[in-house]
PDB file of C-alpha atoms and ligand atoms in Angstrom:
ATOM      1  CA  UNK A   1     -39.112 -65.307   5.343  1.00 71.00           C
ATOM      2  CA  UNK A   2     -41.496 -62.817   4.604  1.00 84.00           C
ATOM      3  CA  UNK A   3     -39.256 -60.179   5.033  1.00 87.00           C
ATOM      4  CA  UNK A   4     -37.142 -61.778   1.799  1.00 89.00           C
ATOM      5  CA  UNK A   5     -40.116 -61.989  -0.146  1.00 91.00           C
ATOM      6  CA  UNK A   6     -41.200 -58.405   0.265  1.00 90.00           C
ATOM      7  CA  UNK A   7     -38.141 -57.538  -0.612  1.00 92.00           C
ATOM      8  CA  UNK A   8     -38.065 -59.860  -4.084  1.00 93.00           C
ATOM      9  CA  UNK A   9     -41.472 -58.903  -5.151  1.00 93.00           C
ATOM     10  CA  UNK A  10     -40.936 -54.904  -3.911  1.00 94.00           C
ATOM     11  CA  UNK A  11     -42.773 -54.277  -1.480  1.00 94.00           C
ATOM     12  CA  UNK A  12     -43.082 -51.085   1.011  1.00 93.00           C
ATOM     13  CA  UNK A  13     -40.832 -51.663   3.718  1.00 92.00           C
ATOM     14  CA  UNK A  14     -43.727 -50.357   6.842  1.00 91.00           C
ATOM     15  CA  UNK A  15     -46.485 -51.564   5.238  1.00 89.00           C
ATOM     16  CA  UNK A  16     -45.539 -54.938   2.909  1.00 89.00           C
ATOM     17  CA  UNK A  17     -48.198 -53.529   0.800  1.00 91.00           C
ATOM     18  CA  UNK A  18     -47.362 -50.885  -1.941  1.00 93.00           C
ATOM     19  CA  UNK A  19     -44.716 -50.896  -4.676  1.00 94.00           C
ATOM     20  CA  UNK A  20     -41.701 -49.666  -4.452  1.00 95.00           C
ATOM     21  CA  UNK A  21     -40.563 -49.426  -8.176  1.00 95.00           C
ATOM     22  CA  UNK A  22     -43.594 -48.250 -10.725  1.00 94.00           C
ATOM     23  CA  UNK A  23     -41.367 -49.316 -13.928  1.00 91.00           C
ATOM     24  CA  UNK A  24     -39.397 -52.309 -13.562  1.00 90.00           C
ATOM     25  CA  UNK A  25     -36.606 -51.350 -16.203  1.00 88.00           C
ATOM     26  CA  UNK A  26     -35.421 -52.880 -19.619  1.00 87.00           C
ATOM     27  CA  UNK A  27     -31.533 -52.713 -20.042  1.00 85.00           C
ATOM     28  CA  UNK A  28     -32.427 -53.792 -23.935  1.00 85.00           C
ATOM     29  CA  UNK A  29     -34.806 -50.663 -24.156  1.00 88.00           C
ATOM     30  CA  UNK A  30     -32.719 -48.797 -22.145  1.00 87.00           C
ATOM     31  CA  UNK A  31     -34.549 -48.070 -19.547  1.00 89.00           C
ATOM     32  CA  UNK A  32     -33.834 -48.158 -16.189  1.00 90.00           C
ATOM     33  CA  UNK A  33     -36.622 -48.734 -13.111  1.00 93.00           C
ATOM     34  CA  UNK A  34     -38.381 -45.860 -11.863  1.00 94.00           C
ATOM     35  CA  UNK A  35     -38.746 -45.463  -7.764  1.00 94.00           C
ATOM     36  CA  UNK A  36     -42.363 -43.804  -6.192  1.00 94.00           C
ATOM     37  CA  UNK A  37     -41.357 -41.215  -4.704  1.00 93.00           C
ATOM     38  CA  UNK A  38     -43.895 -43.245  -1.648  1.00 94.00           C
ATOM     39  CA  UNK A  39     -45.838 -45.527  -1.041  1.00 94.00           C
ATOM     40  CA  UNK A  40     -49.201 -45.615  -2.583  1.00 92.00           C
ATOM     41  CA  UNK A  41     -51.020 -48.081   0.550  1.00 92.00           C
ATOM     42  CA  UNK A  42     -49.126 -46.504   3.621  1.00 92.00           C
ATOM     43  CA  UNK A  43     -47.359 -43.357   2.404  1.00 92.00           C
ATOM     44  CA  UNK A  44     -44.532 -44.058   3.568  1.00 92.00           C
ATOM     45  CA  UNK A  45     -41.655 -42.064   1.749  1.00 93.00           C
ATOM     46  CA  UNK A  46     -38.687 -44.044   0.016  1.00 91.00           C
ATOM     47  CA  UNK A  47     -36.236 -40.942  -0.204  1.00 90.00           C
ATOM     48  CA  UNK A  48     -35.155 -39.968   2.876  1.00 88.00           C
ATOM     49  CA  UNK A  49     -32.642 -37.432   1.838  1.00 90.00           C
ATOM     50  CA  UNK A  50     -30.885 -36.397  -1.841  1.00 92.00           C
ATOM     51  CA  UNK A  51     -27.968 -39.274  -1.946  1.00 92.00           C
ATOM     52  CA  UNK A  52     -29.971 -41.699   0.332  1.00 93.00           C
ATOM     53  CA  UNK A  53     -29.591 -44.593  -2.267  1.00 93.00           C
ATOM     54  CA  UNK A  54     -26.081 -43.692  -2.814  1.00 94.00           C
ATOM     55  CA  UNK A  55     -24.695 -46.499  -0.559  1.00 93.00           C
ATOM     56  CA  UNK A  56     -27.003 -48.932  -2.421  1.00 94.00           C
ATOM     57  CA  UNK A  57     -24.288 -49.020  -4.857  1.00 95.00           C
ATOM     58  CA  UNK A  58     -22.094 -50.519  -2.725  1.00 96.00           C
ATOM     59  CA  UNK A  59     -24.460 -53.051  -2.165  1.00 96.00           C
ATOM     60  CA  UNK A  60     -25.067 -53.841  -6.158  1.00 96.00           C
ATOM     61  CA  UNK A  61     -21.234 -54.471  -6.644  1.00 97.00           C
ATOM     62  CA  UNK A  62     -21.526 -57.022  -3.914  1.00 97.00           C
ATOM     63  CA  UNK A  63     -24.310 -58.809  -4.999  1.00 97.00           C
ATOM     64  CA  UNK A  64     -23.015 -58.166  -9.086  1.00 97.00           C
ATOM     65  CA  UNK A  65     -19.423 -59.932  -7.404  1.00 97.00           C
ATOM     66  CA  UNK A  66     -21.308 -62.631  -6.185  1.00 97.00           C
ATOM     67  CA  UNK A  67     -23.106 -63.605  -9.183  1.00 97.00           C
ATOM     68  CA  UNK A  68     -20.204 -63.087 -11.051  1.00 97.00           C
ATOM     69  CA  UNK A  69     -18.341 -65.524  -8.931  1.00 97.00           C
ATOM     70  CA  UNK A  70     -21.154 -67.749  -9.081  1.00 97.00           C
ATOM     71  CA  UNK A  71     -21.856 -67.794 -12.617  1.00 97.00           C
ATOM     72  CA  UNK A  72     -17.821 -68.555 -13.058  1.00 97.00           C
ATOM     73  CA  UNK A  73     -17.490 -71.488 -10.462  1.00 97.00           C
ATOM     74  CA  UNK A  74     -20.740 -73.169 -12.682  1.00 97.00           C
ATOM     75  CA  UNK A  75     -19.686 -72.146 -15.890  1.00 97.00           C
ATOM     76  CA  UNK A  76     -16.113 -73.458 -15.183  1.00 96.00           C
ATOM     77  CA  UNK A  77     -17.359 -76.712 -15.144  1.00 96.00           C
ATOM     78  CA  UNK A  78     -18.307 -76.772 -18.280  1.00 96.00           C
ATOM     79  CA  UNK A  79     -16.169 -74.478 -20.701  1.00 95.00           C
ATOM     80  CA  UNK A  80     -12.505 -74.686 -21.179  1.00 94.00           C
ATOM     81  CA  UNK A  81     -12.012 -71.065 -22.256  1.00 95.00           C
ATOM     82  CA  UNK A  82     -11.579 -68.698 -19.937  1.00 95.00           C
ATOM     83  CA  UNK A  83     -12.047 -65.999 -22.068  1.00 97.00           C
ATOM     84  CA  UNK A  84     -15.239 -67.432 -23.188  1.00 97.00           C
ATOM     85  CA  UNK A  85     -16.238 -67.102 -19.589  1.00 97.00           C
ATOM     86  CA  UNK A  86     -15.303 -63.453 -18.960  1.00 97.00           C
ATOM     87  CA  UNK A  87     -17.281 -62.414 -22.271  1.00 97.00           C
ATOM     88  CA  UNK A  88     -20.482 -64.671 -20.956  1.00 97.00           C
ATOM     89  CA  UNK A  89     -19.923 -62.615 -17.145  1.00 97.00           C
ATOM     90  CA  UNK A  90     -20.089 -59.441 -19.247  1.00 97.00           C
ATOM     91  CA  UNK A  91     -23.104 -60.446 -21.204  1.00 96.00           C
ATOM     92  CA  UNK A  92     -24.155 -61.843 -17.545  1.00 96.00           C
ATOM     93  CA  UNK A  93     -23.911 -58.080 -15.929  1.00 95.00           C
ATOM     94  CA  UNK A  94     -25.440 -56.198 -18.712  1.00 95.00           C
ATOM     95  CA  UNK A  95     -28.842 -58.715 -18.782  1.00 95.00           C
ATOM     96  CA  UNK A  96     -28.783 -58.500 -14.845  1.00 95.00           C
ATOM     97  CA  UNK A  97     -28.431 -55.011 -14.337  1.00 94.00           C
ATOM     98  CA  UNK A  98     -31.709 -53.381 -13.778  1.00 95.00           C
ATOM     99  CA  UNK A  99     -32.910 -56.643 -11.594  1.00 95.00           C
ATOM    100  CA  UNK A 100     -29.505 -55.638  -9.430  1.00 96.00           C
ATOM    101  CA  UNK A 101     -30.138 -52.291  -9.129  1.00 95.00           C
ATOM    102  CA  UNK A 102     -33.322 -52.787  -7.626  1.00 96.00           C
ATOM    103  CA  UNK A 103     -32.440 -55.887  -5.449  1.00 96.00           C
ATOM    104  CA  UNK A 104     -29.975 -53.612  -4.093  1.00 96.00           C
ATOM    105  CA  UNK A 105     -32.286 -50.603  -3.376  1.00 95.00           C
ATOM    106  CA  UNK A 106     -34.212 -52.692  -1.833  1.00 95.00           C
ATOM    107  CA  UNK A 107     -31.975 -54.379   0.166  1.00 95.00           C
ATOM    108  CA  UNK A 108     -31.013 -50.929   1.677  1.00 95.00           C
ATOM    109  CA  UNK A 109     -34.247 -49.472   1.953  1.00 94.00           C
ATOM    110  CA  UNK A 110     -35.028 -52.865   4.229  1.00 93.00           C
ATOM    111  CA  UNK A 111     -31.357 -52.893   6.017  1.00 91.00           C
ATOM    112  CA  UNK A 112     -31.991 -48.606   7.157  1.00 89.00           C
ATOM    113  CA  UNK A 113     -35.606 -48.360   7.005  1.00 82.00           C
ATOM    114  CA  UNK A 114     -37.213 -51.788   8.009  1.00 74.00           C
ATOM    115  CA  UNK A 115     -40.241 -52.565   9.596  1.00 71.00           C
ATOM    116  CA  UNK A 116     -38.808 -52.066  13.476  1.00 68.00           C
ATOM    117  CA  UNK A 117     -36.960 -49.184  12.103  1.00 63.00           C
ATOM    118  CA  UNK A 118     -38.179 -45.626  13.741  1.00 57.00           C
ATOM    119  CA  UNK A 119     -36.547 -43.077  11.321  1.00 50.00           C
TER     120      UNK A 119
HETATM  121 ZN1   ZN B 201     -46.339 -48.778   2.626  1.00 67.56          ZN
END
């Protein structure tokens, strides 16, 4: 449990104790969230390598499927047009874009470079 809420509220994945992300991101300001480079409690360094987040992305379109899916199973329930629903999933990707990239950072960081991890 605590594991899930480190990684929701971005915390170090040795230490539970520093931040991950020093900007969180704005889509509407285009901005996206800015990584420390490590932590600022245990040191510990995000980055491994250059292209260590790449397979993160492979973890956003999952969890950007899922919410998509999600989002369409509710919303189908309630509105008869279906192309009403694939506009509101596009609106629905755009607003949660900069919370998925994150999530899935840190969802990687925590699957290769967890606690027990000794990389
Ligand atoms: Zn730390």
């Amino acid at each position: 449990m605590s594991v899930l809420l480190n990684i929701l509220g971005e915390k170090c994945p040795k230490c539970g104790k520093g931040k991950v992300f020093a900007e969180k991101g704005n889509i509407f300001l285009l901005r996206l969230p800015k990584m420390n480079a490590s932590c600022s409690h245990c040191h510990h360094k995000f980055e491994k390598e250059p292209g260590y987040f790449f397979g993160s992305m492979f973890v956003s379109y999952a969890v950007a499927v899922g919410e998509m899916v999600l989002f369409f199973l509710i919303a189908n329930q309630f509105i008869e047009s279906y192309l009403t629903i694939v506009v509101l999933i596009g609106i629905l990707a755009i607003v949660m874009s900069t919370f998925n990239f994150r999530f899935s950072r840190m969802l990687w960081i925590y699957l290769l470079d967890g606690k027990d991890k000794k990389i």
